[in-house]
Every structure is written in C-alpha cells, then in structure tokens.
PDB file of C-alpha atoms in Angstrom:
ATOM      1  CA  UNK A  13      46.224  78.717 124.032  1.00 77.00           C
ATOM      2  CA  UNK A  14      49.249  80.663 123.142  1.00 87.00           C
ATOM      3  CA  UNK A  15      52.804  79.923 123.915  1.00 94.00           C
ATOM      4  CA  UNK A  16      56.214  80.783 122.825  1.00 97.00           C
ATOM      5  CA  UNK A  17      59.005  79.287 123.695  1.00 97.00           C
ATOM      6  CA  UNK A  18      62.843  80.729 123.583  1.00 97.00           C
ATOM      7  CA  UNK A  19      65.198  77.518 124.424  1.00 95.00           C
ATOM      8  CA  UNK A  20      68.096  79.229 124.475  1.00 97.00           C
ATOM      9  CA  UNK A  21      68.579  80.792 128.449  1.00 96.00           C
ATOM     10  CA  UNK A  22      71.675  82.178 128.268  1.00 97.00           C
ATOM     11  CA  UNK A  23      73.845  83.284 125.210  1.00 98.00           C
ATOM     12  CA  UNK A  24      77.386  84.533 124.849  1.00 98.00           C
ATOM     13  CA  UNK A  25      79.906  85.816 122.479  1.00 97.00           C
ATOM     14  CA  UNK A  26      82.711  87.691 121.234  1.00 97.00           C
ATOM     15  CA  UNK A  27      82.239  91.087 120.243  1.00 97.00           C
ATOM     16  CA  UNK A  28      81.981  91.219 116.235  1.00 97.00           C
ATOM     17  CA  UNK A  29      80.513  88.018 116.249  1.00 97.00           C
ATOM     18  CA  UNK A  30      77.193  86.572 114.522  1.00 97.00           C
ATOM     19  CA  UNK A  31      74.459  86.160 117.295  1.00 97.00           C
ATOM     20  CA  UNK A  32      70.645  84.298 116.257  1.00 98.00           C
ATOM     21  CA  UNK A  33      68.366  84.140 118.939  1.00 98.00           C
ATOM     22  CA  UNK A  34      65.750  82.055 118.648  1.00 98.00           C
ATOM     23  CA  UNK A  35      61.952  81.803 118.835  1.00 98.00           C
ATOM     24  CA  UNK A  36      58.981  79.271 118.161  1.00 98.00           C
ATOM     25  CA  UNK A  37      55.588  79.711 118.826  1.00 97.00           C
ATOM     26  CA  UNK A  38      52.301  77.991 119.280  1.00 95.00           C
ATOM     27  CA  UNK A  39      48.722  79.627 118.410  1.00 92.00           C
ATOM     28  CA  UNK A  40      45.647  78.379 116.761  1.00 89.00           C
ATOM     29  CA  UNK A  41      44.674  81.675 115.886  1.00 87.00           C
ATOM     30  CA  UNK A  42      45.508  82.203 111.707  1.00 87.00           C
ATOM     31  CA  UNK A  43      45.946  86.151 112.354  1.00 89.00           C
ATOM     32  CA  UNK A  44      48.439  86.712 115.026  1.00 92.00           C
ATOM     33  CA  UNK A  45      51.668  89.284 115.756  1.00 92.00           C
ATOM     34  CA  UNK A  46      55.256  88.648 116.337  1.00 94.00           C
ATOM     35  CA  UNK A  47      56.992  90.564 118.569  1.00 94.00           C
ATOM     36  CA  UNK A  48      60.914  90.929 119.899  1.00 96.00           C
ATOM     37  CA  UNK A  49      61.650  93.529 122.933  1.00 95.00           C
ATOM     38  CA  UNK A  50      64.832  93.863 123.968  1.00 96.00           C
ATOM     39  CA  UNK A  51      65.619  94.514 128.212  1.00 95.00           C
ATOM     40  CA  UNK A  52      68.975  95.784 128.807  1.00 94.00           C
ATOM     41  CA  UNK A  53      70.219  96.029 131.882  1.00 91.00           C
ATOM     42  CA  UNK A  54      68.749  98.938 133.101  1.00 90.00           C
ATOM     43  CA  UNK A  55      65.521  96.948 132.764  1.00 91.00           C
ATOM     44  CA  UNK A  56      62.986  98.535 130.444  1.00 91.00           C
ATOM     45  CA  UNK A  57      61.742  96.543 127.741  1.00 93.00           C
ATOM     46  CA  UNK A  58      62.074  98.473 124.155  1.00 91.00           C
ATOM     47  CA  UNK A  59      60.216  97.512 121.448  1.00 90.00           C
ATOM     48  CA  UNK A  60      62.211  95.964 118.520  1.00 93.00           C
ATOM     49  CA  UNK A  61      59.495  94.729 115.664  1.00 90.00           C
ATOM     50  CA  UNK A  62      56.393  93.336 115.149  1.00 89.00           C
ATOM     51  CA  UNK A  63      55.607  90.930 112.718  1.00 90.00           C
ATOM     52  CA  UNK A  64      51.725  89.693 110.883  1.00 88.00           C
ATOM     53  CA  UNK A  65      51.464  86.789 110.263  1.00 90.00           C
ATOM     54  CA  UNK A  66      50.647  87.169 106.640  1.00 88.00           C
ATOM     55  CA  UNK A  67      53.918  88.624 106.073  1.00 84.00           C
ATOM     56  CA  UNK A  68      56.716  86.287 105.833  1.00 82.00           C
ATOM     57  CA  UNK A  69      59.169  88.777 104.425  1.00 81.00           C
ATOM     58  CA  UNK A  70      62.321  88.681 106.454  1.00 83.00           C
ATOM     59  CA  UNK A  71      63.099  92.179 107.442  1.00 85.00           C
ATOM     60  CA  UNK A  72      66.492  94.015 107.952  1.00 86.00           C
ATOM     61  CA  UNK A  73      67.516  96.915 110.532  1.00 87.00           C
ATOM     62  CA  UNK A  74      70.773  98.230 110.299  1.00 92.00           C
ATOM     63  CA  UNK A  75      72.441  95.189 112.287  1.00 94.00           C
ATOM     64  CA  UNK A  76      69.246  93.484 113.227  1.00 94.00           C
ATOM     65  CA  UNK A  77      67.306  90.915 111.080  1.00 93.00           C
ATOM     66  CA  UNK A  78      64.560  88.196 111.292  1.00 93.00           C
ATOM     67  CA  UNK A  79      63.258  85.268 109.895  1.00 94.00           C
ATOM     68  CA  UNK A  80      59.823  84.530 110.327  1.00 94.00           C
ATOM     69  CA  UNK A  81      58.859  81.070 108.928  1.00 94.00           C
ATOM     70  CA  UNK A  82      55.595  79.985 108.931  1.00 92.00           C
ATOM     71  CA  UNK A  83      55.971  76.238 107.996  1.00 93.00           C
ATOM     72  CA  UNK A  84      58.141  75.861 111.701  1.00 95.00           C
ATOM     73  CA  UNK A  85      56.175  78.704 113.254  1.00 95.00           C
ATOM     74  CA  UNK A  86      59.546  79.863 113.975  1.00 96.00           C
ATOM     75  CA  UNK A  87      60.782  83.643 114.375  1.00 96.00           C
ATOM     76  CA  UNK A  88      64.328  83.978 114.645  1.00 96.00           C
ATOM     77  CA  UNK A  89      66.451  87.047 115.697  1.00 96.00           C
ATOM     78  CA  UNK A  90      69.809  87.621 114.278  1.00 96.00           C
ATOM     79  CA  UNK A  91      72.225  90.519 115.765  1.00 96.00           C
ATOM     80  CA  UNK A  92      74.806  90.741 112.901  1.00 96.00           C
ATOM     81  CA  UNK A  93      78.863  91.798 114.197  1.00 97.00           C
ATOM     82  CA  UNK A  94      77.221  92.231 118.258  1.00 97.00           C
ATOM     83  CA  UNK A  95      78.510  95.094 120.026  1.00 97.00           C
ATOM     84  CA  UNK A  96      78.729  95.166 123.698  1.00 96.00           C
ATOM     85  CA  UNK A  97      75.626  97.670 123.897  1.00 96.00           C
ATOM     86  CA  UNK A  98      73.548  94.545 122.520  1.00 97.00           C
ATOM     87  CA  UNK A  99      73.870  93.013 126.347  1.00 97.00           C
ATOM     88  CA  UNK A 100      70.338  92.286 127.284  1.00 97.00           C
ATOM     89  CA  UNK A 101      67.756  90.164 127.720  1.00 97.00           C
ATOM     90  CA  UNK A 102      65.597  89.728 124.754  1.00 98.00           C
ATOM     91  CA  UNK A 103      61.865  88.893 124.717  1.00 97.00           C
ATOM     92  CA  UNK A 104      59.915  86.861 121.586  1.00 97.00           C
ATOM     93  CA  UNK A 105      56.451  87.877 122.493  1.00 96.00           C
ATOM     94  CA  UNK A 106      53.322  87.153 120.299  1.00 95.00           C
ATOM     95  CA  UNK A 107      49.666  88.972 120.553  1.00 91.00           C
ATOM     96  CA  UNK A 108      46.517  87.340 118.887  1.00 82.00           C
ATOM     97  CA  UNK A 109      44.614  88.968 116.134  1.00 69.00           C
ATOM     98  CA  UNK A 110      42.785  92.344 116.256  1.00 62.00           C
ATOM     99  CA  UNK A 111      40.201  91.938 119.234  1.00 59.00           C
ATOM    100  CA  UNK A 112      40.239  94.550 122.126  1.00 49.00           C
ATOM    101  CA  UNK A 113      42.509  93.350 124.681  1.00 61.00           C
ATOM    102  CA  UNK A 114      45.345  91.511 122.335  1.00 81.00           C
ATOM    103  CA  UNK A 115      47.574  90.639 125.482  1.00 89.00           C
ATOM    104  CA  UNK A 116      51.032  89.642 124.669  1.00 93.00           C
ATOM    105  CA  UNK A 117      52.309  86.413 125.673  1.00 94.00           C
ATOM    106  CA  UNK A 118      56.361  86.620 126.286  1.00 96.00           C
ATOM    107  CA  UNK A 119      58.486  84.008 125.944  1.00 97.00           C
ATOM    108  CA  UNK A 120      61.268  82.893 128.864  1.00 96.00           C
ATOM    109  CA  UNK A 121      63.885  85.396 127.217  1.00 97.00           C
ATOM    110  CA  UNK A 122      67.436  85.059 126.069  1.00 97.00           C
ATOM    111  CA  UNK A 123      70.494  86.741 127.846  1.00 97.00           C
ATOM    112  CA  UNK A 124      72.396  87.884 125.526  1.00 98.00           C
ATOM    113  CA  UNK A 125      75.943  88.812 126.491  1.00 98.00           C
ATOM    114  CA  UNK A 126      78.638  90.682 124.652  1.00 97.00           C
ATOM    115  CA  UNK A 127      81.819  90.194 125.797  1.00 97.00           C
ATOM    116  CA  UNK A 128      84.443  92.448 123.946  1.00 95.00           C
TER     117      UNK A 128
ATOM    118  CA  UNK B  18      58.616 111.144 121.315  1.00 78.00           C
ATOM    119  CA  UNK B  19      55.873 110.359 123.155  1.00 81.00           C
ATOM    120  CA  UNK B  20      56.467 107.544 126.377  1.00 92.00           C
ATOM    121  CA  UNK B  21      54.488 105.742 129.163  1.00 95.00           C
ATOM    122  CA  UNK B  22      56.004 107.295 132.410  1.00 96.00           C
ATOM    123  CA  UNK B  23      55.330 105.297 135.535  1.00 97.00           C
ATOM    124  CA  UNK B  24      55.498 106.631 139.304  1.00 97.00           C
ATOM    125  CA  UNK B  25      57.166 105.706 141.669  1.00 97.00           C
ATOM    126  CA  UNK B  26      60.255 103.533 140.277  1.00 96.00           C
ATOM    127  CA  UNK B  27      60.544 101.969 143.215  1.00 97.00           C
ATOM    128  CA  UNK B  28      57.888 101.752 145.759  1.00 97.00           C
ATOM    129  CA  UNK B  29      58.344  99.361 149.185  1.00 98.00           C
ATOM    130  CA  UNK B  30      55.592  98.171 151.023  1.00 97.00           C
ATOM    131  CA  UNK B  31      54.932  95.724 154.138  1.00 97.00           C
ATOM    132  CA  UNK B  32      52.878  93.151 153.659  1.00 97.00           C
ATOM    133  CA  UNK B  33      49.366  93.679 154.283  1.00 97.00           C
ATOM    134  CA  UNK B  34      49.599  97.270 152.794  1.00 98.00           C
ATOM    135  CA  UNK B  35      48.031  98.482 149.833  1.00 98.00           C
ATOM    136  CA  UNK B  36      49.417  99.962 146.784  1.00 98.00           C
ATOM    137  CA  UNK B  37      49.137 102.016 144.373  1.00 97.00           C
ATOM    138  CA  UNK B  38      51.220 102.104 141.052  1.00 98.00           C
ATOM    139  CA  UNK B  39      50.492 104.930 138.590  1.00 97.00           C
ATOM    140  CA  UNK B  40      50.986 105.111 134.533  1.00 97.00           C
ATOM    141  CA  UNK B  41      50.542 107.773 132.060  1.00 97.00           C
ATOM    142  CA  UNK B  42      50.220 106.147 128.829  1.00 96.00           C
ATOM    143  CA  UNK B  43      50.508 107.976 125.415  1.00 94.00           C
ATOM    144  CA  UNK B  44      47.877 110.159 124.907  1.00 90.00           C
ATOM    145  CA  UNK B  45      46.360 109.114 121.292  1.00 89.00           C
ATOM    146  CA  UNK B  46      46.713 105.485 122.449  1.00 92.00           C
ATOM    147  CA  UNK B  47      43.339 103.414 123.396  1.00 89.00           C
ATOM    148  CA  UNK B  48      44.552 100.296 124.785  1.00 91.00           C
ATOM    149  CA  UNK B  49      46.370  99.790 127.864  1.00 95.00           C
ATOM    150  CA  UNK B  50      47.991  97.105 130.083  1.00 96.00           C
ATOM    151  CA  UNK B  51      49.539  95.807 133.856  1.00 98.00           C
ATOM    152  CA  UNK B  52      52.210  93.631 133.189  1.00 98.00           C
ATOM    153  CA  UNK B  53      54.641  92.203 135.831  1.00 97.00           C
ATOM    154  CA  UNK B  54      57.831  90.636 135.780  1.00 96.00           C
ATOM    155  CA  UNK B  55      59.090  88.437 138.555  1.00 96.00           C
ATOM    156  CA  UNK B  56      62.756  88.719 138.909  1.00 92.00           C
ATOM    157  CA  UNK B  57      64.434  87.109 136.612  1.00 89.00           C
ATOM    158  CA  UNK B  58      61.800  85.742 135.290  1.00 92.00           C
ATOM    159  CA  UNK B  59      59.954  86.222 132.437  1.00 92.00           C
ATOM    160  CA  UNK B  60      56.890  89.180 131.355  1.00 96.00           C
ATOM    161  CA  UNK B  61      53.588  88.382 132.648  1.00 96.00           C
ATOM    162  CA  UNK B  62      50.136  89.579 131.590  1.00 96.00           C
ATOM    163  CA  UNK B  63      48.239  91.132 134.263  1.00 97.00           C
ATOM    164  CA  UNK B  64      45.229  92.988 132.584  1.00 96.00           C
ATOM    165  CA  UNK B  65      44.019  95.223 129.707  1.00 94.00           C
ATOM    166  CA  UNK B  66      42.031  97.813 129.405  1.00 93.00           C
ATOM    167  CA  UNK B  67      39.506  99.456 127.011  1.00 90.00           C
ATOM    168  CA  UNK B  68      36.763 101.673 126.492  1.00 88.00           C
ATOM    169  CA  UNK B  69      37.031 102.193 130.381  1.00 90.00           C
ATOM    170  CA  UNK B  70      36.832  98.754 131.427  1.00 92.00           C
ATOM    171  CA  UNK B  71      38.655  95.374 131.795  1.00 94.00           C
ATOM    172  CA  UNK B  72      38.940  94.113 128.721  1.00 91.00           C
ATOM    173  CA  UNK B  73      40.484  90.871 129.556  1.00 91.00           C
ATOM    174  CA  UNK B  74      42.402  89.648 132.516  1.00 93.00           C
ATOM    175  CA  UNK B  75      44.920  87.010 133.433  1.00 94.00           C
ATOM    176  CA  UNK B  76      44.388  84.383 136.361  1.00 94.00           C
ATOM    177  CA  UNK B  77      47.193  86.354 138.109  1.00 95.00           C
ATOM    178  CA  UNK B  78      44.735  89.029 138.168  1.00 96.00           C
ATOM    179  CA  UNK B  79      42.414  88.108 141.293  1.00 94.00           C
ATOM    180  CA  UNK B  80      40.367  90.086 143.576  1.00 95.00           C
ATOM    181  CA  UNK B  81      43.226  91.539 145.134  1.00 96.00           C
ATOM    182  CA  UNK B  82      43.919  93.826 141.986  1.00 97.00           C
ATOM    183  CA  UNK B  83      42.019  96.528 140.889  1.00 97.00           C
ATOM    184  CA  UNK B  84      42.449  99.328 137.800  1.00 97.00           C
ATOM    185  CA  UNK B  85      41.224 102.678 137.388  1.00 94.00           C
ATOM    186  CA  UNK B  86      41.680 105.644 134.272  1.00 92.00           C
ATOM    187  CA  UNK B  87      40.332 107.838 137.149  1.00 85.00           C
ATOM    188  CA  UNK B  88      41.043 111.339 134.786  1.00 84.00           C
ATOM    189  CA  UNK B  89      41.412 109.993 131.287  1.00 78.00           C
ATOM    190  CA  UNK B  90      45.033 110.610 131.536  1.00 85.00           C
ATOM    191  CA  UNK B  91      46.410 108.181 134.530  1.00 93.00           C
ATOM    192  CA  UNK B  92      46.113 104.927 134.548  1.00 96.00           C
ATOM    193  CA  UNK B  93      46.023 103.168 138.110  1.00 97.00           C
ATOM    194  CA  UNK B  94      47.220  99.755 139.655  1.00 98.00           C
ATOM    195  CA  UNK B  95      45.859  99.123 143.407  1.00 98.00           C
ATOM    196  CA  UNK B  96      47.120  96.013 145.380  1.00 98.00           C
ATOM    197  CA  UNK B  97      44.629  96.062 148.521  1.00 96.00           C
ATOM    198  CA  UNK B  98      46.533  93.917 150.687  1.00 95.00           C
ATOM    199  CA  UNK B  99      49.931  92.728 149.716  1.00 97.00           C
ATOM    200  CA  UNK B 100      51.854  89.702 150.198  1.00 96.00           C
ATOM    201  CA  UNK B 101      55.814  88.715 149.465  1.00 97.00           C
ATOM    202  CA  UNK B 102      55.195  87.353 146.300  1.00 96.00           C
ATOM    203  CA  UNK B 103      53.377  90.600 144.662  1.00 97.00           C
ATOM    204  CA  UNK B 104      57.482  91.767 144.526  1.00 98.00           C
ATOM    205  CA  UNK B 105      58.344  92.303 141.322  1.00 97.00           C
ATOM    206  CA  UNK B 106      58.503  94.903 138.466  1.00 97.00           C
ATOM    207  CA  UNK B 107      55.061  96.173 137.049  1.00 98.00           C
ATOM    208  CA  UNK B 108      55.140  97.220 133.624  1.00 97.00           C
ATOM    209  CA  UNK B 109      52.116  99.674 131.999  1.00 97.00           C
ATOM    210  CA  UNK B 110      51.959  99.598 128.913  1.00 96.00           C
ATOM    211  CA  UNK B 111      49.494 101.108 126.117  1.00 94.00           C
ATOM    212  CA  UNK B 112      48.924 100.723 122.241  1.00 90.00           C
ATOM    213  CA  UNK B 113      47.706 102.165 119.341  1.00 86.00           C
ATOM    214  CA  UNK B 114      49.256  99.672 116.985  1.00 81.00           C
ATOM    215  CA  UNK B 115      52.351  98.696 119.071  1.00 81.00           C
ATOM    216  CA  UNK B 116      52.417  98.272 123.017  1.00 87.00           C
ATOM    217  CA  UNK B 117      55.286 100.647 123.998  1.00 91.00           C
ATOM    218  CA  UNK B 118      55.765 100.197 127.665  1.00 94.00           C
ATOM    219  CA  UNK B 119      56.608 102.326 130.497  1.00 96.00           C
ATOM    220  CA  UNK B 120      60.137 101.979 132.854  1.00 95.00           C
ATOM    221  CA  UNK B 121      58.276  99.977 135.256  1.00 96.00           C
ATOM    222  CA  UNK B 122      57.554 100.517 138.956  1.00 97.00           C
ATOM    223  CA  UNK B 123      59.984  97.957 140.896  1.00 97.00           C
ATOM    224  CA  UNK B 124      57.746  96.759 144.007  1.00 98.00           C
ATOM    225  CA  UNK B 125      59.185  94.856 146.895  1.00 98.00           C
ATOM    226  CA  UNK B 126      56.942  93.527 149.610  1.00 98.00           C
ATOM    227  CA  UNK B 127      58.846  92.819 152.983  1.00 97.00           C
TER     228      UNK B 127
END
C-alpha cells in the first residue's frame, strides 16, 4: 500500500522568509513518482514537479527547490524568500510505476500562509 | 496551453438526484481520472480510465458511480442517486506523462 504523509497542517511566516514543507512516503514499489501540487485559494490544484525515483538529484526552480532522499524516503519542499502569492495549500502526492491506471495518492496537505 | 475544462463549477443537487459532472481532458492525453476532495480535506482517488474502460478504481468508487468517454472528447462522471456526503469538489484529471487537472466541479448535496 501507498501512503504519504505531510505532518505539518498548518504553516506560517513572514514574507521574505525561508519556508520547507515537508513530505515522507511509504511504497514497496522500487519505481515510483514524486509529486508536489500546489492549491491556492481559488482551489485548483497546479502541478509543481514530479520526481523518479531513480533520480535523487535535488532540483531548483527559480524560488522553489526539493530534496528527495531516498535513504528517509523523504521529499521535502523548500519556498526560498515566500511571497504572499505562495498562500496555498500544498499537496506531496506519489503515483506507482508505469502500469495503466498510476493513481496518485495525496498526502493531508500543508497550508502554507504568507503573511507580509 | 492546453487544460482540462470541467462543467459546471458548481452544480447543486437534492439528495436522491443524479448527476452528472463533465471533463474535457487534453486531447493527446490517454489516461484520465475522478478525483474528489472533501472540504478541507485532502485529494481522493476516485477512478481511472484507459483504453475505454476502468482501469482501476478506489473503494470510494461503488455502484453508485459510473464513467463514460461517450465521444472521445468528454469525459463523464454520473452519481445515480446522491446523498450529503457525495458534497465535495470533483477533480478530472488526465495524463500523458503528468496528470494536469481540471478547476474542479464543486458539488453540494442538500
């Protein structure tokens, strides 16, 4: 069974500030995806990144980066100097490998808010 | 850029009545999905879809729930009889390599 689980409910800082969000997950599968979506307000979900699982290189968009760490199945959003536009709810999600339906399984999702 | 659109975005519906949520996914994508979301709550699977069939389904997904691709371009929700706790927001989504979802169709039951 797949899980993923985001501890952190609720989340909030200063505008400019450093923001990591959080995600582990559980799978037995060895090919799997890694997912974040971001919700804002307005409530559709936008897809952020995916992830393999054979690719532990930490990636960086503009003020977005994560850490994907196999060894504490662990895959960890950081919003570098938040801006109040990053308000939302943010989704770890994770999809087994390559087989025709590949649902996603979401995690509980962090609120993230910006306060300026 | 291509998107999933979704009709109505907001549907209501007494209980009992059935429903119908539509989706047009993106057109060169071959999978696609019923997700809902419970408010405030987090994203649940509902179904997929491939090849013009169920592909998998969740336990959510009982014999109250049906899908269609009735026209290889919209893809269909039903709810036959609805209860209270069908309200929430359905999500389509579809995929080629990502799942890029649609607005959602927010669906209260009174």
């Amino acid at each position: 069974a797949q899980k993923v689980t985001q501890a952190q409910t609720e989340i909030s800082v200063v505008e400019k500030e450093d923001v990591t969000l959080d995600c582990v997950y559980e799978t037995r599968d060895t090919t799997y995806y890694l997912f974040w979506y971001k919700q804002p307000p307005s409530g559709e979900l936008v897809f952020l990144i995916r992830r393999n699982s054979f690719d532990e290189q930490n990636e960086i968009s503009g003020r977005y980066s994560w850490n994907f760490q196999k060894s504490t199945s662990s895959f960890n959003f950081t919003i570098t100097a938040s801006q109040v536009v990053d308000s939302a709810v943010y989704f770890c999600a994770l999809r087994q490998g390559e087989t025709s339906g590949s649902r996603l399984t979401f995690g509980e999702g962090t609120q993230l808010t910006v306060n300026p | 850029e291509p998107e999933v659109t979704q009709t109505p975005s907001h549907q209501v519906t007494q209980m009992g009545q059935e429903v119908i949520l539509r989706c047009v996914p993106i057109s060169n994508h071959l999978y696609f999905y019923w997700y809902r979301q419970i408010l405030g709550q987090k994203v649940e699977f509902l179904v997929s879809f491939y090849n013009n069939e169920i592909s998998e389904k969740s336990e959510i997904f009982d014999d109250q729930f049906s899908v269609e691709r009735p026209d290889g371009s919209n893809f269909t929700l039903k709810i036959r009889s609805t209860k209270l706790e069908d309200s929430a927001m359905y999500f389509c989504a579809s995929r080629y390599y990502e799942q890029y979802f649609g607005p959602g169709t927010r669906l209260t039951v009174t």
